[in-house]
């Protein structure tokens, strides 16, 4: 039997490498290494208070690390309620609108009526917070009866940030397409509700037809976008609160993920009049971090000056480690579903007891058989890279791939895609791909599941 058919590949892009090497080795004298490694060491005790846990949980949900989930964790009910009804949700969605507009303003509108922006409706244009407030903020299962009653009221308010975006896009000359998972039968009430909330002059309002019932949201929405492209429309932007709004085919040039820690998928469930953003640094910077982690911000060069202290607090305080821990739990729970992986774990058993390296990465390496490390570092750093990997506890990787001279100057996303294509050509099946940069995860030959590690410090294209 072909050995490669049993292979489980894990691509490790190099949060670990970068953090350990750049921050520690290059910036600090050798003698201080161990002290600095304590910052991210296994020995470091984190108190997993509910707020902390729930904030980390929210991170994995917004980055899609969690994949499918059904209900918010019980202990996070209060957290999600505070998030949705307090200043954070308003602030987070405001920053998404700012990101969207800064992209939109760079688009040249041809004037032929074909430049469009696609919006989802629920939790994107309209907010159902009033409903969720009555029904447990995502802690209860979807109830069609109460949900339909709410929809038929047609009184969902606009998400203020989205109404601002919508109006500004219209002013810039975009045509707006609304693409919702709601059924055709709800067309009239939905139209009434959109008008009630202040939306006007959309180009098209698309509902799920009878023949599309039961299709996965990501398929249904991709097909509809493909039809738009076939009609000659250019999809510049796409705003949605669900990853199924944004992934698939006929993708927009830029997609914008709105926050939603209440539910996953297209089932819907609600706003009081939200208080205005206070503009305090903490909220702004937390929102900034979310847009960076979800790739809404696109390319960014430096942390905003006013967030420097908070990002320092994030990286060295009690937030970064739990965020990465939850990432590991998500990855492990996926890894355990991969056939054959559990029978093939013996080679890594040495690693488990080592300290002084990043917890998350270590646990992952233990679960998988074949691990490929794919780094943007140059070939010239092979020896130092191997040395630091071994010194912090990693063993038995299958391959360590570094940038050859011929790869210099390539965009990271191109270089990494090419390497993954080569692996697939050799017969490897790429199941998982953790990385702190979106360029680690996007492109071609993508893993079955990608896992985004937190990194609010820098962006690599
Ligand atoms: C949905 O809500 C209605 C009204 O509160 C209730 O009668 C019904 O049992 C609920 N259905 C489910 C499946 O929980
Ligand atoms: C929706 O409104 C149109 C015209 O106002 C009407 O003809 C149609 O029957 C309505 N559809 C439903 C499902 O109520
Ligand atoms: C790396 O190590 C190998 C063997 O240990 C040595 O032959 C080689 O010259 C080293 N390369 C660099 C760039 O230091």
Tab-separated table of C-alpha atoms and ligand atoms in Angstrom:
chain	number	residue	atom	x	y	z
A	1	UNK	CA	0.000	0.000	0.000
A	2	UNK	CA	1.222	3.403	-0.884
A	3	UNK	CA	2.656	4.920	2.206
A	4	UNK	CA	1.804	8.426	1.250
A	5	UNK	CA	-1.865	7.584	1.426
A	6	UNK	CA	-1.555	7.364	5.163
A	7	UNK	CA	0.242	10.571	5.536
A	8	UNK	CA	-1.121	13.402	7.541
A	9	UNK	CA	0.474	16.651	6.793
A	10	UNK	CA	0.518	19.587	9.025
A	11	UNK	CA	1.996	22.769	7.789
A	12	UNK	CA	3.445	24.849	10.468
A	13	UNK	CA	3.914	28.323	9.344
A	14	UNK	CA	5.978	30.060	11.688
A	15	UNK	CA	4.472	32.040	14.438
A	16	UNK	CA	6.688	30.069	16.681
A	17	UNK	CA	9.722	30.572	14.557
A	18	UNK	CA	9.144	34.213	14.125
A	19	UNK	CA	8.328	34.985	17.670
A	20	UNK	CA	10.969	32.870	19.191
A	21	UNK	CA	13.630	33.843	16.762
A	22	UNK	CA	12.986	37.401	15.921
A	23	UNK	CA	11.774	38.664	19.213
A	24	UNK	CA	13.930	36.591	21.402
A	25	UNK	CA	17.079	35.680	19.594
A	26	UNK	CA	17.643	38.676	17.511
A	27	UNK	CA	16.519	41.310	19.902
A	28	UNK	CA	17.881	39.978	23.126
A	29	UNK	CA	21.300	38.772	24.164
A	30	UNK	CA	21.717	34.962	24.269
A	31	UNK	CA	21.954	34.847	28.029
A	32	UNK	CA	18.432	36.174	28.441
A	33	UNK	CA	16.721	33.633	26.185
A	34	UNK	CA	15.226	31.477	28.847
A	35	UNK	CA	13.823	34.372	30.770
A	36	UNK	CA	12.078	35.713	27.741
A	37	UNK	CA	10.742	32.346	26.691
A	38	UNK	CA	8.769	32.282	29.910
A	39	UNK	CA	6.456	34.769	28.291
A	40	UNK	CA	4.973	31.980	26.210
A	41	UNK	CA	6.026	28.956	28.187
A	42	UNK	CA	3.944	25.999	29.261
A	43	UNK	CA	4.918	26.736	32.825
A	44	UNK	CA	3.112	29.970	32.736
A	45	UNK	CA	-0.154	29.652	34.623
A	46	UNK	CA	-3.152	31.345	33.142
A	47	UNK	CA	-6.273	31.804	35.158
A	48	UNK	CA	-9.085	30.930	32.845
A	49	UNK	CA	-11.707	33.275	34.146
A	50	UNK	CA	-14.970	33.273	32.262
A	51	UNK	CA	-14.375	36.654	30.638
A	52	UNK	CA	-10.972	35.611	29.462
A	53	UNK	CA	-12.158	32.253	28.219
A	54	UNK	CA	-15.148	33.779	26.454
A	55	UNK	CA	-13.072	36.458	24.773
A	56	UNK	CA	-10.756	33.747	23.472
A	57	UNK	CA	-13.737	31.704	22.425
A	58	UNK	CA	-15.051	34.733	20.503
A	59	UNK	CA	-11.692	35.019	18.767
A	60	UNK	CA	-11.842	31.461	17.467
A	61	UNK	CA	-15.404	31.931	16.310
A	62	UNK	CA	-14.681	35.139	14.412
A	63	UNK	CA	-11.605	33.712	12.722
A	64	UNK	CA	-13.516	30.536	11.807
A	65	UNK	CA	-10.988	28.473	13.765
A	66	UNK	CA	-13.887	26.927	15.644
A	67	UNK	CA	-15.551	25.769	12.429
A	68	UNK	CA	-19.152	24.743	12.924
A	69	UNK	CA	-20.612	25.381	16.386
A	70	UNK	CA	-24.167	25.091	17.589
A	71	UNK	CA	-24.600	27.079	20.760
A	72	UNK	CA	-22.531	29.558	22.681
A	73	UNK	CA	-20.877	27.977	25.730
A	74	UNK	CA	-23.188	28.318	28.727
A	75	UNK	CA	-20.607	30.204	30.736
A	76	UNK	CA	-20.370	32.815	27.961
A	77	UNK	CA	-24.020	33.840	27.945
A	78	UNK	CA	-23.392	36.923	30.037
A	79	UNK	CA	-20.286	37.762	28.031
A	80	UNK	CA	-22.076	37.566	24.702
A	81	UNK	CA	-24.992	39.580	26.043
A	82	UNK	CA	-22.599	42.280	27.270
A	83	UNK	CA	-20.787	42.195	23.977
A	84	UNK	CA	-23.891	42.462	21.824
A	85	UNK	CA	-25.662	45.120	23.878
A	86	UNK	CA	-22.654	47.144	24.957
A	87	UNK	CA	-20.187	49.376	23.176
A	88	UNK	CA	-18.012	46.591	21.803
A	89	UNK	CA	-20.317	45.357	19.082
A	90	UNK	CA	-20.969	48.894	17.860
A	91	UNK	CA	-17.292	49.671	17.911
A	92	UNK	CA	-16.271	46.452	16.163
A	93	UNK	CA	-18.768	46.919	13.369
A	94	UNK	CA	-17.782	50.589	13.003
A	95	UNK	CA	-14.190	49.626	12.391
A	96	UNK	CA	-15.308	47.062	9.798
A	97	UNK	CA	-17.176	49.845	7.999
A	98	UNK	CA	-14.060	52.038	8.089
A	99	UNK	CA	-12.005	49.206	6.572
A	100	UNK	CA	-14.641	48.624	3.915
A	101	UNK	CA	-14.790	52.287	2.988
A	102	UNK	CA	-11.071	52.698	2.793
A	103	UNK	CA	-11.050	49.864	0.263
A	104	UNK	CA	-14.169	51.116	-1.548
A	105	UNK	CA	-12.631	54.545	-2.046
A	106	UNK	CA	-9.802	52.975	-4.065
A	107	UNK	CA	-12.181	51.307	-6.543
A	108	UNK	CA	-12.597	53.037	-9.866
A	109	UNK	CA	-16.256	53.033	-10.786
A	110	UNK	CA	-16.502	52.455	-14.515
A	111	UNK	CA	-19.908	54.044	-14.882
A	112	UNK	CA	-21.387	51.079	-16.763
A	113	UNK	CA	-23.448	50.031	-13.742
A	114	UNK	CA	-21.489	46.807	-13.273
A	115	UNK	CA	-19.483	47.684	-10.157
A	116	UNK	CA	-21.253	46.048	-7.268
A	117	UNK	CA	-21.088	45.343	-3.565
A	118	UNK	CA	-22.854	42.336	-2.065
A	119	UNK	CA	-24.464	42.460	1.363
A	120	UNK	CA	-25.907	39.763	3.541
A	121	UNK	CA	-28.986	40.907	5.476
A	122	UNK	CA	-29.306	39.417	8.964
A	123	UNK	CA	-26.675	40.616	11.419
A	124	UNK	CA	-25.175	42.570	8.551
A	125	UNK	CA	-27.665	45.178	7.328
A	126	UNK	CA	-30.300	44.367	9.922
A	127	UNK	CA	-29.729	43.509	13.533
A	128	UNK	CA	-31.812	40.952	15.367
A	129	UNK	CA	-30.499	41.796	18.822
A	130	UNK	CA	-34.021	42.539	20.178
A	131	UNK	CA	-34.986	38.969	19.313
A	132	UNK	CA	-31.886	37.433	20.806
A	133	UNK	CA	-32.323	39.415	23.944
A	134	UNK	CA	-35.624	37.646	24.453
A	135	UNK	CA	-34.268	34.241	23.478
A	136	UNK	CA	-30.989	33.787	25.221
A	137	UNK	CA	-28.356	35.214	22.862
A	138	UNK	CA	-27.500	32.081	21.007
A	139	UNK	CA	-27.603	29.885	24.077
A	140	UNK	CA	-30.850	28.296	22.873
A	141	UNK	CA	-31.445	26.251	19.775
A	142	UNK	CA	-33.027	27.882	16.765
A	143	UNK	CA	-36.812	28.004	17.043
A	144	UNK	CA	-38.547	28.507	13.746
A	145	UNK	CA	-41.852	29.590	15.269
A	146	UNK	CA	-40.543	32.447	17.376
A	147	UNK	CA	-38.059	33.416	14.693
A	148	UNK	CA	-40.713	33.707	11.981
A	149	UNK	CA	-42.887	35.754	14.318
A	150	UNK	CA	-40.000	38.149	14.775
A	151	UNK	CA	-39.310	38.348	11.030
A	152	UNK	CA	-42.966	39.030	10.293
A	153	UNK	CA	-42.925	42.029	12.611
A	154	UNK	CA	-40.499	43.601	10.099
A	155	UNK	CA	-39.058	45.809	12.828
A	156	UNK	CA	-35.424	44.779	12.991
A	157	UNK	CA	-33.323	47.934	13.240
A	158	UNK	CA	-30.382	48.716	10.986
A	159	UNK	CA	-26.928	47.934	12.248
A	160	UNK	CA	-25.835	51.594	12.322
A	161	UNK	CA	-22.336	50.964	10.941
A	162	UNK	CA	-23.751	49.030	7.989
A	163	UNK	CA	-26.315	51.695	7.171
A	164	UNK	CA	-23.440	54.186	7.054
A	165	UNK	CA	-21.478	51.862	4.753
A	166	UNK	CA	-24.491	51.215	2.534
A	167	UNK	CA	-25.251	54.909	2.044
A	168	UNK	CA	-21.611	55.788	1.408
A	169	UNK	CA	-21.215	52.999	-1.162
A	170	UNK	CA	-24.310	54.196	-2.981
A	171	UNK	CA	-22.861	57.723	-2.960
A	172	UNK	CA	-19.586	56.407	-4.409
A	173	UNK	CA	-21.549	54.849	-7.301
A	174	UNK	CA	-21.673	51.143	-6.348
A	175	UNK	CA	-24.720	49.092	-7.180
A	176	UNK	CA	-25.831	47.111	-4.174
A	177	UNK	CA	-26.946	43.466	-4.267
A	178	UNK	CA	-28.572	41.952	-1.225
A	179	UNK	CA	-28.058	38.204	-0.947
A	180	UNK	CA	-29.863	36.531	1.910
A	181	UNK	CA	-30.509	33.000	3.113
A	182	UNK	CA	-34.071	33.948	3.960
A	183	UNK	CA	-36.684	32.097	1.883
A	184	UNK	CA	-38.535	33.667	-1.041
A	185	UNK	CA	-41.722	33.548	1.070
A	186	UNK	CA	-40.271	36.269	3.300
A	187	UNK	CA	-39.659	38.725	0.444
A	188	UNK	CA	-42.416	41.177	1.300
A	189	UNK	CA	-41.730	41.416	5.015
A	190	UNK	CA	-38.020	41.656	4.365
A	191	UNK	CA	-38.508	44.520	1.926
A	192	UNK	CA	-40.757	46.248	4.429
A	193	UNK	CA	-38.164	45.783	7.141
A	194	UNK	CA	-35.283	47.076	5.022
A	195	UNK	CA	-37.258	50.236	4.208
A	196	UNK	CA	-38.229	50.603	7.858
A	197	UNK	CA	-34.541	50.433	8.798
A	198	UNK	CA	-33.554	53.102	6.255
A	199	UNK	CA	-32.204	51.122	3.287
A	200	UNK	CA	-33.177	52.354	-0.181
A	201	UNK	CA	-32.361	51.804	-3.853
A	202	UNK	CA	-30.768	48.387	-3.868
A	203	UNK	CA	-30.201	46.932	-7.299
A	204	UNK	CA	-31.388	43.425	-6.500
A	205	UNK	CA	-32.744	41.504	-3.553
A	206	UNK	CA	-32.029	37.758	-3.777
A	207	UNK	CA	-33.785	35.110	-1.699
A	208	UNK	CA	-33.387	31.384	-1.428
A	209	UNK	CA	-35.802	29.829	-3.928
A	210	UNK	CA	-37.694	26.597	-3.319
A	211	UNK	CA	-35.183	24.670	-5.419
A	212	UNK	CA	-32.358	25.952	-3.211
A	213	UNK	CA	-33.736	24.751	0.056
A	214	UNK	CA	-31.396	22.483	1.910
A	215	UNK	CA	-28.343	23.708	0.027
A	216	UNK	CA	-25.470	24.691	2.188
A	217	UNK	CA	-25.294	28.449	2.539
A	218	UNK	CA	-21.808	28.621	1.081
A	219	UNK	CA	-22.944	26.757	-2.052
A	220	UNK	CA	-26.134	28.740	-2.511
A	221	UNK	CA	-24.340	32.065	-2.121
A	222	UNK	CA	-21.450	31.069	-4.390
A	223	UNK	CA	-23.871	30.064	-7.134
A	224	UNK	CA	-25.665	33.384	-6.885
A	225	UNK	CA	-22.388	35.293	-7.097
A	226	UNK	CA	-21.357	33.211	-10.111
A	227	UNK	CA	-24.600	34.237	-11.810
A	228	UNK	CA	-23.789	37.878	-11.100
A	229	UNK	CA	-20.353	37.494	-12.652
A	230	UNK	CA	-21.862	35.722	-15.664
A	231	UNK	CA	-24.046	38.796	-16.143
A	232	UNK	CA	-20.903	40.895	-16.287
A	233	UNK	CA	-20.999	42.356	-12.797
A	234	UNK	CA	-17.708	43.028	-11.001
A	235	UNK	CA	-18.017	42.068	-7.347
A	236	UNK	CA	-15.713	44.427	-5.497
A	237	UNK	CA	-16.854	43.978	-1.936
A	238	UNK	CA	-18.866	41.471	0.068
A	239	UNK	CA	-20.033	42.092	3.621
A	240	UNK	CA	-21.411	39.350	5.847
A	241	UNK	CA	-21.377	38.117	9.416
A	242	UNK	CA	-20.999	34.446	8.442
A	243	UNK	CA	-17.983	32.858	6.836
A	244	UNK	CA	-20.433	31.068	4.537
A	245	UNK	CA	-21.328	34.531	3.182
A	246	UNK	CA	-17.730	35.160	2.197
A	247	UNK	CA	-16.102	31.883	1.156
A	248	UNK	CA	-16.712	29.586	-1.840
A	249	UNK	CA	-16.436	30.713	-5.441
A	250	UNK	CA	-16.852	33.967	-7.330
A	251	UNK	CA	-15.351	35.685	-4.352
A	252	UNK	CA	-15.393	39.435	-4.057
A	253	UNK	CA	-12.083	41.258	-4.448
A	254	UNK	CA	-12.327	41.987	-0.739
A	255	UNK	CA	-14.592	40.343	1.804
A	256	UNK	CA	-15.535	41.910	5.116
A	257	UNK	CA	-16.473	39.822	8.132
A	258	UNK	CA	-18.844	41.459	10.546
A	259	UNK	CA	-18.763	40.319	14.151
A	260	UNK	CA	-21.269	37.718	15.264
A	261	UNK	CA	-20.665	35.608	18.350
A	262	UNK	CA	-24.336	34.623	18.580
A	263	UNK	CA	-24.766	31.963	15.929
A	264	UNK	CA	-23.030	30.072	13.144
A	265	UNK	CA	-24.605	29.322	9.730
A	266	UNK	CA	-27.637	30.899	8.253
A	267	UNK	CA	-30.084	30.265	11.020
A	268	UNK	CA	-31.070	33.493	12.382
A	269	UNK	CA	-32.097	34.698	15.621
A	270	UNK	CA	-31.620	40.408	17.482
A	271	UNK	CA	-31.336	45.797	19.027
A	272	UNK	CA	-32.137	47.929	21.414
A	273	UNK	CA	-30.946	51.317	20.621
A	274	UNK	CA	-27.239	50.883	21.046
A	275	UNK	CA	-25.356	53.469	22.922
A	276	UNK	CA	-22.833	55.445	20.889
A	277	UNK	CA	-19.189	54.420	20.909
A	278	UNK	CA	-17.313	56.189	23.580
A	279	UNK	CA	-14.125	56.306	21.594
A	280	UNK	CA	-12.102	55.047	24.483
A	281	UNK	CA	-8.768	53.570	23.467
A	282	UNK	CA	-9.456	50.119	24.776
A	283	UNK	CA	-12.538	49.620	22.688
A	284	UNK	CA	-11.001	51.042	19.583
A	285	UNK	CA	-7.912	48.884	19.945
A	286	UNK	CA	-9.866	45.724	20.656
A	287	UNK	CA	-11.901	46.431	17.544
A	288	UNK	CA	-8.771	47.106	15.580
A	289	UNK	CA	-7.361	43.774	16.698
A	290	UNK	CA	-10.506	41.978	15.541
A	291	UNK	CA	-10.326	43.512	12.062
A	292	UNK	CA	-6.694	42.549	11.825
A	293	UNK	CA	-7.293	38.955	12.881
A	294	UNK	CA	-10.215	38.477	10.524
A	295	UNK	CA	-8.219	40.021	7.656
A	296	UNK	CA	-10.804	42.783	7.280
A	297	UNK	CA	-8.034	45.342	7.548
A	298	UNK	CA	-6.120	43.821	4.641
A	299	UNK	CA	-2.553	45.026	4.469
A	300	UNK	CA	-1.469	47.077	7.460
A	301	UNK	CA	1.999	48.231	8.292
A	302	UNK	CA	2.170	49.271	11.905
A	303	UNK	CA	0.083	49.015	15.032
A	304	UNK	CA	-1.799	52.298	15.518
A	305	UNK	CA	0.284	54.370	17.928
A	306	UNK	CA	-2.501	54.655	20.451
A	307	UNK	CA	-2.792	50.851	20.590
A	308	UNK	CA	0.838	50.123	21.266
A	309	UNK	CA	0.425	49.779	24.991
A	310	UNK	CA	-2.678	47.633	24.672
A	311	UNK	CA	-1.100	45.281	22.152
A	312	UNK	CA	1.861	44.941	24.480
A	313	UNK	CA	-0.603	44.094	27.219
A	314	UNK	CA	-2.260	41.578	24.905
A	315	UNK	CA	0.935	39.792	23.909
A	316	UNK	CA	2.529	39.682	27.345
A	317	UNK	CA	-0.578	39.586	29.523
A	318	UNK	CA	-3.116	36.912	30.095
A	319	UNK	CA	-4.813	37.088	26.711
A	320	UNK	CA	-2.422	35.734	24.139
A	321	UNK	CA	-1.879	32.329	25.727
A	322	UNK	CA	-5.550	31.397	26.200
A	323	UNK	CA	-6.302	32.556	22.659
A	324	UNK	CA	-3.655	30.187	21.374
A	325	UNK	CA	-4.837	27.418	23.676
A	326	UNK	CA	-8.310	27.532	22.234
A	327	UNK	CA	-6.779	27.474	18.793
A	328	UNK	CA	-5.049	24.239	19.781
A	329	UNK	CA	-8.244	22.741	21.104
A	330	UNK	CA	-10.011	23.567	17.823
A	331	UNK	CA	-7.161	22.093	15.829
A	332	UNK	CA	-7.020	18.960	17.957
A	333	UNK	CA	-10.715	18.381	17.726
A	334	UNK	CA	-10.434	18.527	13.944
A	335	UNK	CA	-7.269	16.414	13.909
A	336	UNK	CA	-8.998	13.671	15.842
A	337	UNK	CA	-11.541	13.330	13.037
A	338	UNK	CA	-8.849	12.693	10.431
A	339	UNK	CA	-8.769	9.022	9.544
A	340	UNK	CA	-5.643	7.152	10.486
A	341	UNK	CA	-4.104	10.021	12.376
A	342	UNK	CA	-4.565	8.438	15.752
A	343	UNK	CA	-2.884	5.187	14.826
A	344	UNK	CA	0.132	6.967	13.537
A	345	UNK	CA	1.189	9.169	16.372
A	346	UNK	CA	4.025	7.255	17.875
A	347	UNK	CA	6.854	9.089	16.269
A	348	UNK	CA	6.243	12.266	18.121
A	349	UNK	CA	5.907	10.886	21.607
A	350	UNK	CA	9.174	12.390	22.766
A	351	UNK	CA	7.919	15.885	22.455
A	352	UNK	CA	5.224	15.857	25.021
A	353	UNK	CA	7.116	16.590	28.173
A	354	UNK	CA	9.263	19.385	26.886
A	355	UNK	CA	8.766	22.803	28.300
A	356	UNK	CA	9.798	26.222	27.154
A	357	UNK	CA	8.049	26.369	23.872
A	358	UNK	CA	4.683	27.238	22.652
A	359	UNK	CA	2.137	24.919	24.122
A	360	UNK	CA	-0.230	25.073	21.248
A	361	UNK	CA	2.271	24.049	18.632
A	362	UNK	CA	3.610	21.205	20.703
A	363	UNK	CA	0.305	19.556	21.333
A	364	UNK	CA	-0.496	19.711	17.671
A	365	UNK	CA	2.752	18.102	16.662
A	366	UNK	CA	1.941	15.215	18.967
A	367	UNK	CA	-1.366	14.423	17.333
A	368	UNK	CA	-0.197	14.193	13.744
A	369	UNK	CA	2.171	11.867	12.047
A	370	UNK	CA	3.788	13.872	9.342
A	371	UNK	CA	4.571	17.460	10.019
A	372	UNK	CA	5.868	19.859	7.437
A	373	UNK	CA	7.265	23.173	8.535
A	374	UNK	CA	6.839	25.794	5.866
A	375	UNK	CA	8.562	29.011	6.693
A	376	UNK	CA	9.219	32.285	4.913
A	377	UNK	CA	12.724	32.345	6.336
A	378	UNK	CA	15.603	32.109	3.857
A	379	UNK	CA	17.544	28.900	3.290
A	380	UNK	CA	20.611	30.584	4.819
A	381	UNK	CA	18.905	30.397	8.214
A	382	UNK	CA	18.380	26.627	8.118
A	383	UNK	CA	20.902	25.773	10.796
A	384	UNK	CA	19.838	28.421	13.284
A	385	UNK	CA	16.204	27.582	12.645
A	386	UNK	CA	16.699	23.884	13.284
A	387	UNK	CA	18.656	24.700	16.410
A	388	UNK	CA	15.972	26.901	17.904
A	389	UNK	CA	13.230	24.417	17.010
A	390	UNK	CA	15.042	21.618	18.761
A	391	UNK	CA	15.914	23.768	21.743
A	392	UNK	CA	12.281	24.634	22.376
A	393	UNK	CA	11.076	21.035	22.068
A	394	UNK	CA	10.033	20.304	18.486
A	395	UNK	CA	11.221	16.962	17.071
A	396	UNK	CA	10.695	14.675	14.106
A	397	UNK	CA	9.280	16.941	11.488
A	398	UNK	CA	9.043	15.419	8.065
A	399	UNK	CA	10.288	18.442	6.185
A	400	UNK	CA	11.509	21.936	6.927
A	401	UNK	CA	10.917	24.089	3.900
A	402	UNK	CA	12.678	27.404	3.646
A	403	UNK	CA	12.690	30.050	0.947
A	404	UNK	CA	15.259	29.200	-1.717
A	405	UNK	CA	17.072	31.922	-3.618
A	406	UNK	CA	14.660	31.365	-6.510
A	407	UNK	CA	11.728	32.068	-4.173
A	408	UNK	CA	13.050	35.432	-3.109
A	409	UNK	CA	10.828	38.369	-3.865
A	410	UNK	CA	7.706	36.204	-4.204
A	411	UNK	CA	4.625	37.182	-2.238
A	412	UNK	CA	4.345	34.906	0.797
A	413	UNK	CA	0.949	33.661	-0.312
A	414	UNK	CA	2.377	32.626	-3.705
A	415	UNK	CA	5.491	31.005	-2.291
A	416	UNK	CA	3.536	29.015	0.278
A	417	UNK	CA	0.866	27.985	-2.224
A	418	UNK	CA	3.517	26.688	-4.612
A	419	UNK	CA	5.084	24.622	-1.861
A	420	UNK	CA	1.717	23.155	-0.921
A	421	UNK	CA	1.019	22.352	-4.567
A	422	UNK	CA	4.315	20.439	-4.642
A	423	UNK	CA	3.318	18.471	-1.545
A	424	UNK	CA	0.020	17.501	-3.119
A	425	UNK	CA	1.799	16.516	-6.315
A	426	UNK	CA	3.868	14.137	-4.195
A	427	UNK	CA	0.663	12.539	-2.945
A	428	UNK	CA	0.367	14.166	0.449
A	429	UNK	CA	-3.036	15.124	1.711
A	430	UNK	CA	-2.914	18.409	3.559
A	431	UNK	CA	-5.379	18.164	6.394
A	432	UNK	CA	-4.461	21.052	8.645
A	433	UNK	CA	-2.595	24.314	8.276
A	434	UNK	CA	-2.007	26.560	11.271
A	435	UNK	CA	-0.423	29.960	10.773
A	436	UNK	CA	-0.501	33.441	12.233
A	437	UNK	CA	-0.626	35.162	8.843
A	438	UNK	CA	-3.480	34.984	6.363
A	439	UNK	CA	-0.822	34.555	3.678
A	440	UNK	CA	0.042	31.268	5.395
A	441	UNK	CA	-3.484	30.023	4.912
A	442	UNK	CA	-4.904	31.401	1.662
A	443	UNK	CA	-3.969	30.775	-1.985
A	444	UNK	CA	-3.936	27.359	-3.624
A	445	UNK	CA	-3.762	23.777	-2.423
A	446	UNK	CA	-5.377	24.942	0.754
A	447	UNK	CA	-5.601	22.569	3.694
A	448	UNK	CA	-8.933	20.975	4.524
A	449	UNK	CA	-8.986	23.201	7.587
A	450	UNK	CA	-6.842	26.255	8.228
A	451	UNK	CA	-6.242	27.605	11.709
A	452	UNK	CA	-5.428	31.259	12.305
A	453	UNK	CA	-3.225	31.989	15.284
A	454	UNK	CA	-3.464	35.386	16.897
A	455	UNK	CA	-0.950	37.983	15.833
A	456	UNK	CA	-1.706	41.661	16.216
A	457	UNK	CA	1.945	42.612	15.762
A	458	UNK	CA	2.642	42.499	12.037
A	459	UNK	CA	1.173	41.605	8.641
A	460	UNK	CA	2.977	39.710	5.885
A	461	UNK	CA	1.661	39.826	2.319
B	1	LIG	C1	-40.592	27.222	19.912
B	1	LIG	O1	-41.214	28.252	20.651
B	1	LIG	C2	-42.619	28.039	20.829
B	1	LIG	C3	-43.201	29.295	21.453
B	1	LIG	O2	-42.477	29.705	22.570
B	1	LIG	C4	-42.823	26.787	21.673
B	1	LIG	O3	-44.200	26.558	21.855
B	1	LIG	C5	-42.178	25.621	20.944
B	1	LIG	O4	-42.257	24.457	21.726
B	1	LIG	C6	-40.744	25.905	20.610
B	1	LIG	N1	-40.242	24.847	19.731
B	1	LIG	C7	-39.149	24.165	19.976
B	1	LIG	C8	-38.770	23.148	18.989
B	1	LIG	O5	-38.483	24.358	20.993
B	2	LIG	C1	-46.002	40.326	-1.866
B	2	LIG	O1	-46.475	41.561	-2.361
B	2	LIG	C2	-46.988	41.466	-3.680
B	2	LIG	C3	-47.336	42.856	-4.180
B	2	LIG	O2	-47.376	43.774	-3.155
B	2	LIG	C4	-48.212	40.548	-3.692
B	2	LIG	O3	-48.722	40.407	-5.008
B	2	LIG	C5	-47.788	39.179	-3.165
B	2	LIG	O4	-48.890	38.333	-3.069
B	2	LIG	C6	-47.123	39.305	-1.825
B	2	LIG	N1	-46.546	38.003	-1.473
B	2	LIG	C7	-46.760	37.433	-0.299
B	2	LIG	C8	-46.104	36.094	-0.107
B	2	LIG	O5	-47.392	37.929	0.590
B	3	LIG	C1	24.848	24.026	8.458
B	3	LIG	O1	25.304	22.855	9.097
B	3	LIG	C2	25.958	21.952	8.245
B	3	LIG	C3	26.266	20.672	9.004
B	3	LIG	O2	26.091	20.831	10.366
B	3	LIG	C4	27.205	22.608	7.666
B	3	LIG	O3	27.869	21.704	6.787
B	3	LIG	C5	26.800	23.845	6.925
B	3	LIG	O4	27.937	24.558	6.450
B	3	LIG	C6	25.972	24.777	7.795
B	3	LIG	N1	25.443	25.843	6.999
B	3	LIG	C7	25.536	27.111	7.331
B	3	LIG	C8	24.926	28.081	6.380
B	3	LIG	O5	26.059	27.481	8.362
